[in-house]
Tab-separated table of N, CA and C and ligand atoms in Angstrom:
chain	number	residue	atom	x	y	z
Z	183	MET	N	77.906	-31.072	14.808
Z	183	MET	CA	77.745	-31.302	16.263
Z	183	MET	C	78.520	-30.255	17.062
Z	184	SER	N	77.919	-29.572	17.969
Z	184	SER	CA	78.670	-28.570	18.686
Z	184	SER	C	78.853	-28.949	20.188
Z	185	THR	N	78.320	-30.087	20.536
Z	185	THR	CA	78.477	-30.482	21.969
Z	185	THR	C	78.794	-31.963	22.007
Z	186	PHE	N	79.192	-32.423	23.166
Z	186	PHE	CA	79.517	-33.879	23.367
Z	186	PHE	C	78.210	-34.626	23.641
Z	187	GLU	N	77.143	-33.952	23.719
Z	187	GLU	CA	75.864	-34.599	24.139
Z	187	GLU	C	75.530	-35.877	23.401
Z	188	PRO	N	75.661	-35.847	22.021
Z	188	PRO	CA	75.326	-37.103	21.304
Z	188	PRO	C	76.121	-38.300	21.708
Z	189	TRP	N	77.370	-38.014	22.203
Z	189	TRP	CA	78.273	-39.135	22.559
Z	189	TRP	C	78.022	-39.524	24.035
Z	190	LEU	N	77.389	-38.593	24.785
Z	190	LEU	CA	77.144	-38.900	26.193
Z	190	LEU	C	75.883	-39.537	26.438
Z	191	ASN	N	74.858	-39.161	25.683
Z	191	ASN	CA	73.544	-39.707	25.922
Z	191	ASN	C	73.344	-41.077	25.331
Z	192	SER	N	72.440	-41.884	25.833
Z	192	SER	CA	72.112	-43.121	25.281
Z	192	SER	C	71.413	-42.935	23.928
Z	193	ALA	N	71.908	-43.662	22.959
Z	193	ALA	CA	71.259	-43.619	21.605
Z	193	ALA	C	69.886	-44.242	21.666
Z	194	GLU	N	69.703	-45.136	22.657
Z	194	GLU	CA	68.438	-45.836	22.781
Z	194	GLU	C	67.359	-44.952	23.376
Z	195	THR	N	67.728	-44.233	24.402
Z	195	THR	CA	66.689	-43.422	25.158
Z	195	THR	C	66.790	-41.898	24.844
Z	196	GLY	N	67.958	-41.498	24.309
Z	196	GLY	CA	68.161	-40.068	24.079
Z	196	GLY	C	68.505	-39.325	25.350
Z	197	GLU	N	68.531	-40.000	26.502
Z	197	GLU	CA	68.800	-39.398	27.751
Z	197	GLU	C	70.194	-39.808	28.260
Z	198	ALA	N	70.654	-39.095	29.281
Z	198	ALA	CA	71.927	-39.476	29.881
Z	198	ALA	C	71.842	-40.913	30.535
Z	199	PHE	N	72.984	-41.563	30.570
Z	199	PHE	CA	72.993	-42.846	31.283
Z	199	PHE	C	72.858	-42.575	32.740
Z	200	THR	N	72.072	-43.475	33.442
Z	200	THR	CA	71.820	-43.220	34.871
Z	200	THR	C	72.385	-44.348	35.710
Z	201	HIS	N	72.655	-45.530	35.187
Z	201	HIS	CA	73.021	-46.643	36.011
Z	201	HIS	C	74.196	-47.369	35.368
Z	202	CYS	N	75.025	-47.969	36.292
Z	202	CYS	CA	76.166	-48.821	35.814
Z	202	CYS	C	75.592	-50.084	35.264
Z	203	ILE	N	76.102	-50.515	34.126
Z	203	ILE	CA	75.572	-51.747	33.488
Z	203	ILE	C	75.882	-53.016	34.319
Z	204	HIS	N	76.873	-52.943	35.156
Z	204	HIS	CA	77.206	-54.160	35.864
Z	204	HIS	C	76.582	-54.235	37.262
Z	205	CYS	N	76.870	-53.252	38.092
Z	205	CYS	CA	76.334	-53.382	39.499
Z	205	CYS	C	74.942	-52.727	39.611
Z	206	LYS	N	74.513	-52.026	38.487
Z	206	LYS	CA	73.206	-51.476	38.392
Z	206	LYS	C	72.932	-50.272	39.375
Z	207	LEU	N	73.955	-49.805	40.003
Z	207	LEU	CA	73.792	-48.680	40.943
Z	207	LEU	C	73.694	-47.357	40.218
Z	208	PRO	N	72.955	-46.369	40.806
Z	208	PRO	CA	72.868	-45.066	40.106
Z	208	PRO	C	74.204	-44.372	40.120
Z	209	LEU	N	74.606	-44.028	38.923
Z	209	LEU	CA	75.932	-43.455	38.734
Z	209	LEU	C	76.272	-42.248	39.636
Z	210	LEU	N	75.243	-41.347	39.720
Z	210	LEU	CA	75.493	-40.127	40.460
Z	210	LEU	C	75.535	-40.365	42.020
Z	211	GLU	N	75.123	-41.509	42.398
Z	211	GLU	CA	75.154	-41.822	43.883
Z	211	GLU	C	76.464	-42.587	44.281
Z	212	ILE	N	77.190	-43.064	43.260
Z	212	ILE	CA	78.477	-43.696	43.597
Z	212	ILE	C	79.556	-42.655	43.594
Z	213	ASP	N	80.412	-42.701	44.572
Z	213	ASP	CA	81.462	-41.662	44.643
Z	213	ASP	C	82.671	-42.139	43.812
Z	214	SER	N	82.464	-42.244	42.496
Z	214	SER	CA	83.599	-42.599	41.645
Z	214	SER	C	83.325	-42.163	40.275
Z	215	THR	N	84.391	-42.157	39.437
Z	215	THR	CA	84.223	-41.856	38.031
Z	215	THR	C	83.558	-42.954	37.314
Z	216	TRP	N	83.124	-42.779	36.111
Z	216	TRP	CA	82.559	-43.865	35.287
Z	216	TRP	C	82.866	-43.601	33.838
Z	217	LEU	N	82.720	-44.659	33.049
Z	217	LEU	CA	82.996	-44.562	31.629
Z	217	LEU	C	81.720	-44.653	30.848
Z	218	ILE	N	81.633	-43.960	29.737
Z	218	ILE	CA	80.545	-44.242	28.763
Z	218	ILE	C	81.187	-44.721	27.497
Z	219	ASN	N	80.936	-45.972	27.146
Z	219	ASN	CA	81.502	-46.563	25.973
Z	219	ASN	C	80.431	-46.889	24.875
Z	220	LYS	N	80.734	-46.615	23.666
Z	220	LYS	CA	79.855	-46.923	22.557
Z	220	LYS	C	80.569	-47.497	21.421
Z	221	ASP	N	79.876	-48.383	20.710
Z	221	ASP	CA	80.429	-48.891	19.454
Z	221	ASP	C	79.473	-48.517	18.335
Z	222	PHE	N	80.075	-48.180	17.217
Z	222	PHE	CA	79.241	-47.756	16.016
Z	222	PHE	C	79.591	-48.597	14.844
Z	223	HIS	N	78.556	-48.866	14.034
Z	223	HIS	CA	78.787	-49.567	12.740
Z	223	HIS	C	78.014	-48.763	11.696
Z	224	LYS	N	78.735	-48.319	10.651
Z	224	LYS	CA	78.075	-47.512	9.630
Z	224	LYS	C	77.208	-46.375	10.231
Z	225	GLY	N	77.836	-45.735	11.232
Z	225	GLY	CA	77.161	-44.561	11.832
Z	225	GLY	C	76.049	-44.854	12.822
Z	226	GLU	N	75.704	-46.127	12.954
Z	226	GLU	CA	74.645	-46.530	13.885
Z	226	GLU	C	75.245	-47.022	15.233
Z	227	CYS	N	74.737	-46.613	16.326
Z	227	CYS	CA	75.255	-47.178	17.620
Z	227	CYS	C	74.785	-48.574	17.753
Z	228	THR	N	75.779	-49.505	17.923
Z	228	THR	CA	75.419	-50.955	17.994
Z	228	THR	C	75.530	-51.416	19.437
Z	229	LEU	N	76.212	-50.727	20.322
Z	229	LEU	CA	76.415	-51.178	21.665
Z	229	LEU	C	76.761	-49.977	22.437
Z	230	GLU	N	76.202	-49.834	23.707
Z	230	GLU	CA	76.451	-48.695	24.507
Z	230	GLU	C	76.242	-49.066	25.977
Z	231	TYR	N	77.068	-48.481	26.816
Z	231	TYR	CA	76.857	-48.738	28.236
Z	231	TYR	C	77.672	-47.744	29.052
Z	232	ALA	N	77.273	-47.569	30.267
Z	232	ALA	CA	78.084	-46.820	31.259
Z	232	ALA	C	78.513	-47.875	32.321
Z	233	ILE	N	79.781	-47.753	32.775
Z	233	ILE	CA	80.314	-48.634	33.747
Z	233	ILE	C	81.040	-47.933	34.782
Z	234	CYS	N	80.820	-48.221	36.126
Z	234	CYS	CA	81.528	-47.504	37.158
Z	234	CYS	C	82.931	-48.068	37.304
Z	235	ASP	N	83.751	-47.266	37.942
Z	235	ASP	CA	85.143	-47.631	38.138
Z	235	ASP	C	85.412	-48.955	38.795
Z	236	GLY	N	84.590	-49.219	39.801
Z	236	GLY	CA	84.733	-50.484	40.534
Z	236	GLY	C	84.451	-51.701	39.629
Z	237	CYS	N	83.386	-51.591	38.852
Z	237	CYS	CA	83.061	-52.677	37.991
Z	237	CYS	C	84.068	-52.815	36.870
Z	238	ARG	N	84.585	-51.663	36.381
Z	238	ARG	CA	85.613	-51.737	35.333
Z	238	ARG	C	86.819	-52.459	35.809
Z	239	GLU	N	87.216	-52.217	37.086
Z	239	GLU	CA	88.329	-52.882	37.647
Z	239	GLU	C	88.052	-54.359	37.808
Z	240	LEU	N	86.909	-54.711	38.236
Z	240	LEU	CA	86.538	-56.131	38.409
Z	240	LEU	C	86.625	-56.812	37.082
Z	241	THR	N	86.030	-56.181	36.037
Z	241	THR	CA	86.020	-56.779	34.767
Z	241	THR	C	87.413	-56.997	34.221
Z	242	SER	N	88.261	-55.975	34.406
Z	242	SER	CA	89.601	-56.106	33.782
Z	242	SER	C	90.462	-57.062	34.624
Z	243	GLU	N	90.078	-57.376	35.821
Z	243	GLU	CA	90.844	-58.399	36.591
Z	243	GLU	C	91.024	-59.722	35.865
Z	244	ASP	N	89.939	-59.994	35.054
Z	244	ASP	CA	90.019	-61.240	34.256
Z	244	ASP	C	90.875	-61.135	33.077
Z	245	PHE	N	91.353	-59.993	32.700
Z	245	PHE	CA	92.231	-59.815	31.520
Z	245	PHE	C	93.669	-60.214	31.928
Z	246	SER	N	94.362	-60.871	31.059
Z	246	SER	CA	95.739	-61.301	31.415
Z	246	SER	C	96.604	-60.088	31.477
Z	247	GLU	N	97.678	-60.221	32.293
Z	247	GLU	CA	98.658	-59.150	32.436
Z	247	GLU	C	99.272	-58.782	31.123
Z	248	ASP	N	99.567	-59.864	30.298
Z	248	ASP	CA	100.162	-59.642	28.966
Z	248	ASP	C	99.294	-58.822	28.058
Z	249	SER	N	97.991	-59.101	28.176
Z	249	SER	CA	97.092	-58.356	27.380
Z	249	SER	C	96.974	-56.889	27.713
Z	250	LYS	N	96.927	-56.698	29.050
Z	250	LYS	CA	96.851	-55.309	29.491
Z	250	LYS	C	98.122	-54.494	29.125
Z	251	LYS	N	99.246	-55.236	29.178
Z	251	LYS	CA	100.487	-54.610	28.842
Z	251	LYS	C	100.578	-54.301	27.305
Z	252	ALA	N	100.038	-55.247	26.541
Z	252	ALA	CA	100.044	-55.063	25.066
Z	252	ALA	C	99.180	-53.900	24.668
Z	253	VAL	N	97.981	-53.726	25.298
Z	253	VAL	CA	97.133	-52.577	25.008
Z	253	VAL	C	97.804	-51.318	25.445
Z	254	ARG	N	98.340	-51.276	26.678
Z	254	ARG	CA	99.050	-50.069	27.169
Z	254	ARG	C	100.164	-49.662	26.192
Z	255	ASN	N	100.935	-50.677	25.694
Z	255	ASN	CA	102.018	-50.364	24.806
Z	255	ASN	C	101.501	-49.787	23.510
Z	256	PHE	N	100.389	-50.357	23.007
Z	256	PHE	CA	99.770	-49.851	21.748
Z	256	PHE	C	99.355	-48.426	21.973
Z	257	LEU	N	98.700	-48.125	23.067
Z	257	LEU	CA	98.221	-46.785	23.265
Z	257	LEU	C	99.336	-45.790	23.504
Z	258	GLU	N	100.402	-46.254	24.137
Z	258	GLU	CA	101.523	-45.335	24.359
Z	258	GLU	C	102.342	-45.090	23.125
Z	259	ASN	N	102.473	-46.165	22.340
Z	259	ASN	CA	103.438	-46.026	21.234
Z	259	ASN	C	102.769	-45.663	19.885
Z	260	GLU	N	101.482	-45.954	19.725
Z	260	GLU	CA	100.877	-45.725	18.439
Z	260	GLU	C	100.098	-44.414	18.434
Z	261	ILE	N	100.049	-43.698	19.515
Z	261	ILE	CA	99.311	-42.439	19.527
Z	261	ILE	C	100.224	-41.318	19.877
Z	262	PRO	N	100.381	-40.317	18.987
Z	262	PRO	CA	101.230	-39.117	19.257
Z	262	PRO	C	100.502	-38.217	20.251
Z	263	TRP	N	100.591	-38.538	21.521
Z	263	TRP	CA	99.724	-37.839	22.509
Z	263	TRP	C	99.956	-36.357	22.545
Z	264	ASP	N	101.275	-35.948	22.457
Z	264	ASP	CA	101.607	-34.543	22.558
Z	264	ASP	C	100.835	-33.709	21.496
Z	265	GLU	N	100.859	-34.207	20.272
Z	265	GLU	CA	100.173	-33.523	19.189
Z	265	GLU	C	98.682	-33.567	19.413
Z	266	ARG	N	98.196	-34.718	19.751
Z	266	ARG	CA	96.733	-34.934	19.925
Z	266	ARG	C	96.204	-33.969	21.017
Z	267	LEU	N	96.938	-34.013	22.171
Z	267	LEU	CA	96.350	-33.257	23.295
Z	267	LEU	C	96.413	-31.764	23.046
Z	268	GLN	N	97.417	-31.305	22.312
Z	268	GLN	CA	97.564	-29.935	21.908
Z	268	GLN	C	96.295	-29.497	21.147
Z	269	ARG	N	95.930	-30.336	20.153
Z	269	ARG	CA	94.833	-30.108	19.299
Z	269	ARG	C	93.533	-30.111	20.104
Z	270	PHE	N	93.390	-31.154	20.995
Z	270	PHE	CA	92.193	-31.312	21.798
Z	270	PHE	C	91.892	-30.116	22.723
Z	271	VAL	N	92.980	-29.489	23.159
Z	271	VAL	CA	92.832	-28.331	24.048
Z	271	VAL	C	92.195	-27.156	23.268
Z	272	LEU	N	92.672	-26.976	22.058
Z	272	LEU	CA	92.104	-25.880	21.193
Z	272	LEU	C	90.751	-26.242	20.682
Z	273	HIS	N	90.550	-27.502	20.281
Z	273	HIS	CA	89.258	-27.945	19.665
Z	273	HIS	C	88.800	-29.222	20.365
Z	274	PRO	N	88.161	-29.052	21.492
Z	274	PRO	CA	87.749	-30.219	22.277
Z	274	PRO	C	86.958	-31.274	21.443
Z	275	LEU	N	86.025	-30.804	20.624
Z	275	LEU	CA	85.203	-31.711	19.875
Z	275	LEU	C	85.964	-32.434	18.776
Z	276	SER	N	87.210	-31.978	18.445
Z	276	SER	CA	87.917	-32.689	17.356
Z	276	SER	C	88.307	-34.060	17.893
Z	277	ARG	N	88.202	-34.288	19.185
Z	277	ARG	CA	88.388	-35.632	19.749
Z	277	ARG	C	87.490	-36.651	19.033
Z	278	MET	N	86.289	-36.199	18.753
Z	278	MET	CA	85.293	-37.192	18.169
Z	278	MET	C	85.251	-37.167	16.630
Z	279	GLU	N	86.183	-36.430	16.026
Z	279	GLU	CA	86.139	-36.318	14.575
Z	279	GLU	C	87.093	-37.249	13.881
Z	280	ASN	N	88.171	-37.656	14.555
Z	280	ASN	CA	89.148	-38.501	13.956
Z	280	ASN	C	89.573	-39.654	14.912
Z	281	CYS	N	90.064	-40.711	14.378
Z	281	CYS	CA	90.594	-41.781	15.138
Z	281	CYS	C	91.858	-41.280	15.948
Z	282	VAL	N	91.893	-41.558	17.274
Z	282	VAL	CA	92.933	-40.966	18.051
Z	282	VAL	C	94.296	-41.685	17.644
Z	283	ALA	N	94.279	-42.840	17.127
Z	283	ALA	CA	95.483	-43.495	16.718
Z	283	ALA	C	95.936	-43.193	15.287
Z	284	CYS	N	95.112	-43.567	14.290
Z	284	CYS	CA	95.595	-43.403	12.907
Z	284	CYS	C	95.099	-42.010	12.305
Z	285	ASN	N	94.248	-41.355	13.039
Z	285	ASN	CA	93.831	-39.989	12.641
Z	285	ASN	C	92.842	-39.982	11.425
Z	286	CYS	N	92.321	-41.177	11.030
Z	286	CYS	CA	91.400	-41.177	9.912
Z	286	CYS	C	90.119	-40.544	10.322
Z	287	PRO	N	89.413	-39.804	9.408
Z	287	PRO	CA	88.172	-39.165	9.722
Z	287	PRO	C	87.100	-40.149	10.100
Z	288	ARG	N	86.291	-39.796	11.096
Z	288	ARG	CA	85.206	-40.654	11.511
Z	288	ARG	C	84.324	-41.160	10.399
Z	289	GLU	N	84.020	-40.175	9.469
Z	289	GLU	CA	83.095	-40.553	8.374
Z	289	GLU	C	83.620	-41.689	7.483
Z	290	LEU	N	84.937	-41.832	7.477
Z	290	LEU	CA	85.515	-42.888	6.635
Z	290	LEU	C	85.664	-44.204	7.353
Z	291	ALA	N	85.342	-44.228	8.633
Z	291	ALA	CA	85.522	-45.467	9.352
Z	291	ALA	C	84.162	-46.198	9.438
Z	292	GLU	N	84.185	-47.448	8.929
Z	292	GLU	CA	82.948	-48.231	8.923
Z	292	GLU	C	82.537	-48.570	10.415
Z	293	ASP	N	83.550	-48.909	11.238
Z	293	ASP	CA	83.343	-49.176	12.574
Z	293	ASP	C	84.218	-48.168	13.403
Z	294	TYR	N	83.706	-47.759	14.539
Z	294	TYR	CA	84.491	-47.071	15.477
Z	294	TYR	C	83.885	-47.151	16.845
Z	295	ALA	N	84.630	-46.763	17.887
Z	295	ALA	CA	84.162	-46.807	19.260
Z	295	ALA	C	84.599	-45.488	19.936
Z	296	THR	N	83.712	-45.093	20.839
Z	296	THR	CA	84.007	-43.906	21.632
Z	296	THR	C	84.030	-44.230	23.114
Z	297	SER	N	84.892	-43.480	23.814
Z	297	SER	CA	84.976	-43.718	25.255
Z	297	SER	C	85.145	-42.405	25.943
Z	298	ILE	N	84.303	-42.134	26.940
Z	298	ILE	CA	84.326	-40.869	27.660
Z	298	ILE	C	84.353	-41.159	29.149
Z	299	LEU	N	85.263	-40.505	29.888
Z	299	LEU	CA	85.352	-40.663	31.326
Z	299	LEU	C	84.533	-39.555	31.946
Z	300	MET	N	83.696	-39.871	32.938
Z	300	MET	CA	82.902	-38.916	33.641
Z	300	MET	C	83.384	-38.786	35.091
Z	301	ASP	N	83.386	-37.657	35.658
Z	301	ASP	CA	83.770	-37.557	37.070
Z	301	ASP	C	82.535	-37.902	37.916
Z	302	SER	N	82.737	-37.878	39.241
Z	302	SER	CA	81.711	-38.459	40.065
Z	302	SER	C	80.437	-37.592	40.113
Z	303	VAL	N	80.517	-36.294	39.639
Z	303	VAL	CA	79.299	-35.542	39.644
Z	303	VAL	C	78.685	-35.439	38.208
Z	304	GLY	N	79.227	-36.166	37.316
Z	304	GLY	CA	78.623	-36.287	35.951
Z	304	GLY	C	79.104	-35.269	34.991
Z	305	GLU	N	80.310	-34.738	35.214
Z	305	GLU	CA	80.931	-33.878	34.239
Z	305	GLU	C	82.060	-34.643	33.476
Z	306	ILE	N	82.258	-34.271	32.191
Z	306	ILE	CA	83.290	-34.950	31.397
Z	306	ILE	C	84.635	-34.679	32.053
Z	307	HIS	N	85.442	-35.764	32.283
Z	307	HIS	CA	86.791	-35.586	32.733
Z	307	HIS	C	87.744	-35.631	31.565
Z	308	PHE	N	88.366	-34.493	31.325
Z	308	PHE	CA	89.195	-34.396	30.128
Z	308	PHE	C	90.636	-34.855	30.424
Z	309	GLY	N	91.185	-35.762	29.660
Z	309	GLY	CA	92.527	-36.261	29.778
Z	309	GLY	C	92.809	-36.981	28.503
Z	310	PRO	N	93.320	-38.171	28.534
Z	310	PRO	CA	93.438	-39.002	27.221
Z	310	PRO	C	92.078	-39.169	26.711
Z	311	LEU	N	91.068	-39.373	27.498
Z	311	LEU	CA	89.636	-39.447	27.111
Z	311	LEU	C	89.015	-38.069	27.138
Z	312	PRO	N	87.974	-37.790	26.505
Z	312	PRO	CA	87.221	-38.657	25.527
Z	312	PRO	C	88.060	-38.990	24.312
Z	313	LEU	N	87.769	-40.082	23.709
Z	313	LEU	CA	88.435	-40.456	22.503
Z	313	LEU	C	87.544	-41.243	21.558
Z	314	LEU	N	87.970	-41.280	20.325
Z	314	LEU	CA	87.319	-42.102	19.325
Z	314	LEU	C	88.433	-42.909	18.638
Z	315	ILE	N	88.134	-44.210	18.435
Z	315	ILE	CA	89.139	-45.087	17.822
Z	315	ILE	C	88.438	-45.891	16.747
Z	316	CYS	N	89.108	-45.975	15.583
Z	316	CYS	CA	88.437	-46.633	14.459
Z	316	CYS	C	88.531	-48.190	14.555
Z	317	GLY	N	87.688	-48.864	13.784
Z	317	GLY	CA	87.681	-50.302	13.794
Z	317	GLY	C	89.007	-50.953	13.430
Z	318	GLY	N	89.653	-50.340	12.468
Z	318	GLY	CA	90.926	-50.915	12.074
Z	318	GLY	C	91.904	-50.919	13.198
Z	319	CYS	N	91.937	-49.789	13.941
Z	319	CYS	CA	92.881	-49.703	15.084
Z	319	CYS	C	92.450	-50.591	16.259
Z	320	ILE	N	91.132	-50.745	16.416
Z	320	ILE	CA	90.659	-51.633	17.481
Z	320	ILE	C	91.101	-53.064	17.128
Z	321	GLU	N	91.035	-53.405	15.797
Z	321	GLU	CA	91.444	-54.736	15.444
Z	321	GLU	C	92.977	-54.908	15.687
Z	322	LEU	N	93.784	-53.957	15.368
Z	322	LEU	CA	95.184	-53.999	15.604
Z	322	LEU	C	95.499	-54.265	17.063
Z	323	MET	N	94.704	-53.564	17.928
Z	323	MET	CA	94.858	-53.724	19.325
Z	323	MET	C	94.410	-55.061	19.834
Z	324	SER	N	93.303	-55.492	19.284
Z	324	SER	CA	92.690	-56.832	19.682
Z	324	SER	C	93.618	-57.991	19.379
Z	325	GLU	N	94.332	-57.770	18.217
Z	325	GLU	CA	95.250	-58.892	17.802
Z	325	GLU	C	96.253	-59.155	18.854
Z	326	ARG	N	96.558	-58.224	19.750
Z	326	ARG	CA	97.576	-58.400	20.727
Z	326	ARG	C	97.026	-59.016	22.044
Z	327	LEU	N	95.758	-59.248	22.058
Z	327	LEU	CA	95.141	-59.784	23.223
Z	327	LEU	C	95.253	-61.313	23.319
Z	328	SER	N	95.391	-61.843	24.485
Z	328	SER	CA	95.430	-63.293	24.644
Z	328	SER	C	94.025	-63.825	24.436
Z	329	GLN	N	93.987	-65.159	24.148
Z	329	GLN	CA	92.638	-65.803	23.892
Z	329	GLN	C	91.816	-65.698	25.180
Z	330	SER	N	92.483	-65.876	26.378
Z	330	SER	CA	91.740	-65.805	27.609
Z	330	SER	C	91.128	-64.464	27.847
Z	331	THR	N	91.830	-63.427	27.453
Z	331	THR	CA	91.291	-62.081	27.640
Z	331	THR	C	90.096	-61.899	26.711
Z	332	ARG	N	90.280	-62.353	25.415
Z	332	ARG	CA	89.124	-62.258	24.506
Z	332	ARG	C	87.893	-62.954	24.994
Z	333	ASP	N	88.170	-64.162	25.569
Z	333	ASP	CA	87.049	-64.948	26.089
Z	333	ASP	C	86.359	-64.245	27.241
Z	334	SER	N	87.076	-63.648	28.146
Z	334	SER	CA	86.430	-63.009	29.297
Z	334	SER	C	85.686	-61.737	28.849
Z	335	TRP	N	86.258	-61.106	27.865
Z	335	TRP	CA	85.527	-59.896	27.337
Z	335	TRP	C	84.235	-60.295	26.649
Z	336	ARG	N	84.287	-61.413	25.917
Z	336	ARG	CA	83.109	-61.933	25.257
Z	336	ARG	C	82.057	-62.319	26.327
Z	337	ARG	N	82.463	-62.894	27.414
Z	337	ARG	CA	81.547	-63.330	28.446
Z	337	ARG	C	80.849	-62.134	29.027
Z	338	PHE	N	81.651	-61.043	29.215
Z	338	PHE	CA	81.043	-59.798	29.789
Z	338	PHE	C	80.011	-59.290	28.792
Z	339	LEU	N	80.310	-59.220	27.520
Z	339	LEU	CA	79.338	-58.762	26.545
Z	339	LEU	C	78.077	-59.658	26.542
Z	340	GLU	N	78.290	-60.966	26.533
Z	340	GLU	CA	77.108	-61.839	26.457
Z	340	GLU	C	76.250	-61.751	27.720
Z	341	GLU	N	76.895	-61.418	28.850
Z	341	GLU	CA	76.187	-61.332	30.071
Z	341	GLU	C	75.182	-60.116	29.989
Z	342	HIS	N	75.633	-59.077	29.274
Z	342	HIS	CA	74.842	-57.833	29.349
Z	342	HIS	C	74.039	-57.471	28.061
Z	343	PHE	N	74.393	-58.158	26.952
Z	343	PHE	CA	73.742	-57.804	25.741
Z	343	PHE	C	73.217	-58.994	25.008
Z	344	ASP	N	72.007	-58.910	24.352
Z	344	ASP	CA	71.482	-60.020	23.646
Z	344	ASP	C	72.285	-60.335	22.359
Z	345	TYR	N	72.664	-59.309	21.705
Z	345	TYR	CA	73.411	-59.504	20.431
Z	345	TYR	C	74.680	-58.708	20.409
Z	346	PRO	N	75.693	-59.163	21.179
Z	346	PRO	CA	76.911	-58.363	21.117
Z	346	PRO	C	77.563	-58.373	19.755
Z	347	PRO	N	78.037	-57.229	19.302
Z	347	PRO	CA	78.715	-57.221	17.980
Z	347	PRO	C	80.044	-57.975	18.034
Z	348	GLN	N	80.452	-58.439	16.900
Z	348	GLN	CA	81.740	-59.152	16.746
Z	348	GLN	C	82.936	-58.276	17.221
Z	349	LEU	N	82.943	-57.113	16.695
Z	349	LEU	CA	84.056	-56.241	16.958
Z	349	LEU	C	83.681	-55.243	18.055
Z	350	SER	N	84.408	-55.300	19.117
Z	350	SER	CA	84.048	-54.385	20.216
Z	350	SER	C	85.294	-54.031	20.942
Z	351	SER	N	85.321	-52.749	21.346
Z	351	SER	CA	86.555	-52.294	22.049
Z	351	SER	C	86.508	-52.694	23.462
Z	352	LEU	N	87.660	-52.895	24.044
Z	352	LEU	CA	87.760	-53.210	25.473
Z	352	LEU	C	87.477	-52.027	26.345
Z	353	PRO	N	86.839	-52.234	27.537
Z	353	PRO	CA	86.525	-51.059	28.285
Z	353	PRO	C	87.720	-50.603	29.071
Z	354	GLY	N	87.980	-49.357	29.079
Z	354	GLY	CA	88.764	-48.730	30.132
Z	354	GLY	C	90.191	-49.280	30.356
Z	355	LEU	N	90.870	-49.580	29.321
Z	355	LEU	CA	92.234	-50.023	29.546
Z	355	LEU	C	93.198	-48.811	29.528
Z	356	LEU	N	92.667	-47.656	29.344
Z	356	LEU	CA	93.509	-46.431	29.368
Z	356	LEU	C	93.847	-46.046	30.808
M	539	ZN	ZN1	79.218	-50.718	38.702
M	540	ZN	ZN1	92.417	-45.690	13.516
């Protein structure tokens, strides 16, 4: 893979995401950044959506402060950002090759999730994102979430998907 395209486009349609999953507004017409999140199981995309900043904030309002703090701590303490960002500058696509936290190769991860931040005109915004995180690390992070946060995340998934997967990363806590 020599471009981010496979991570950007919908696995279902093969085209770019056009609308926010929550408010249903056209992404290019909202003056804000948005996230493209995908979950994979054994190499197959099991869940995917784009969500605008406003909806992401609304959704995470239901998450407890303790949970948000726990995830922030995990991301700050478990990821050697200096090393990662140096590598990402030289090899942008290496972001999608290994887990950002434990560095395991994507091919060895049964489950993983990807998250990409887009700017308001639809270009990738490079920072801590785009990133890929493996199922093991998602689980480690999820263990630190309160039950109420897990419940509200589950409600969000059930509202938008017929068959939400058991293991799913939280949107946009970075
Ligand atoms: Zn929205
Ligand atoms: Zn990992």
